[in-house]
Amino acid sequence: MEALGATIYAASVDSVEQTREVVSRGFTFPVAYGTTREESELFGAWWDSTRGFIQPAEFLLGRGGVVLGSMYASGPVGRMGADEAVRLITTRERRRREQGAGTP
């Protein structure tokens, strides 16, 4: 992702201690902890009121914060893989270059 100029951010309802444990497994991107329902609603994630946490949600944002793709799940299945995100980014960037090449 770094080679593409992409940045990854994560948000969790976990405590700082739980988040540190997860991050210590090799994460190289910022992970927010203690995310509240109100905060999850600000970035468009679905808060599961019955269990008190954010359901998995991924957002791929382009320049200027435009949502290029999103994925929502109510469990462990249906998450965007890194390879899918890379493919979407590289395809979009290739199309931008092609469109720009025809412009004087």
XYZ file of C-alpha atoms in Angstrom, residues 28-72:
45
model
C 2.389 -0.739 10.483
C -0.554 1.659 10.383
C -2.374 3.782 12.991
C -5.081 2.037 15.020
C -7.579 4.093 17.015
C -8.928 2.530 20.188
C -11.998 3.137 22.323
C -14.129 4.133 19.339
C -17.657 5.109 20.382
C -20.969 4.678 18.611
C -21.044 8.385 17.786
C -17.565 8.219 16.253
C -18.410 5.128 14.206
C -21.459 6.915 12.816
C -19.254 9.863 11.756
C -17.270 7.645 9.410
C -20.197 5.502 8.293
C -19.594 2.201 10.089
C -22.462 0.132 11.426
C -22.648 -0.011 15.209
C -24.076 -3.265 16.530
C -26.228 -2.064 19.439
C -26.921 -5.557 20.732
C -23.214 -6.321 21.192
C -21.787 -2.812 21.646
C -19.181 -2.682 18.894
C -18.528 -1.724 15.290
C -19.224 -4.367 12.696
C -16.427 -4.746 10.132
C -16.414 -1.970 7.560
C -13.800 -0.932 5.038
C -13.690 2.282 3.059
C -11.359 3.028 0.195
C -11.095 6.789 -0.200
C -9.679 8.638 -3.157
C -8.220 12.078 -3.378
C -10.411 14.626 -1.649
C -12.112 11.965 0.475
C -14.302 10.526 -2.301
C -15.452 6.995 -1.415
C -14.190 4.704 -4.181
C -15.357 1.508 -2.553
C -16.761 0.195 0.691
C -17.510 -3.122 2.241
C -19.674 -3.952 5.235
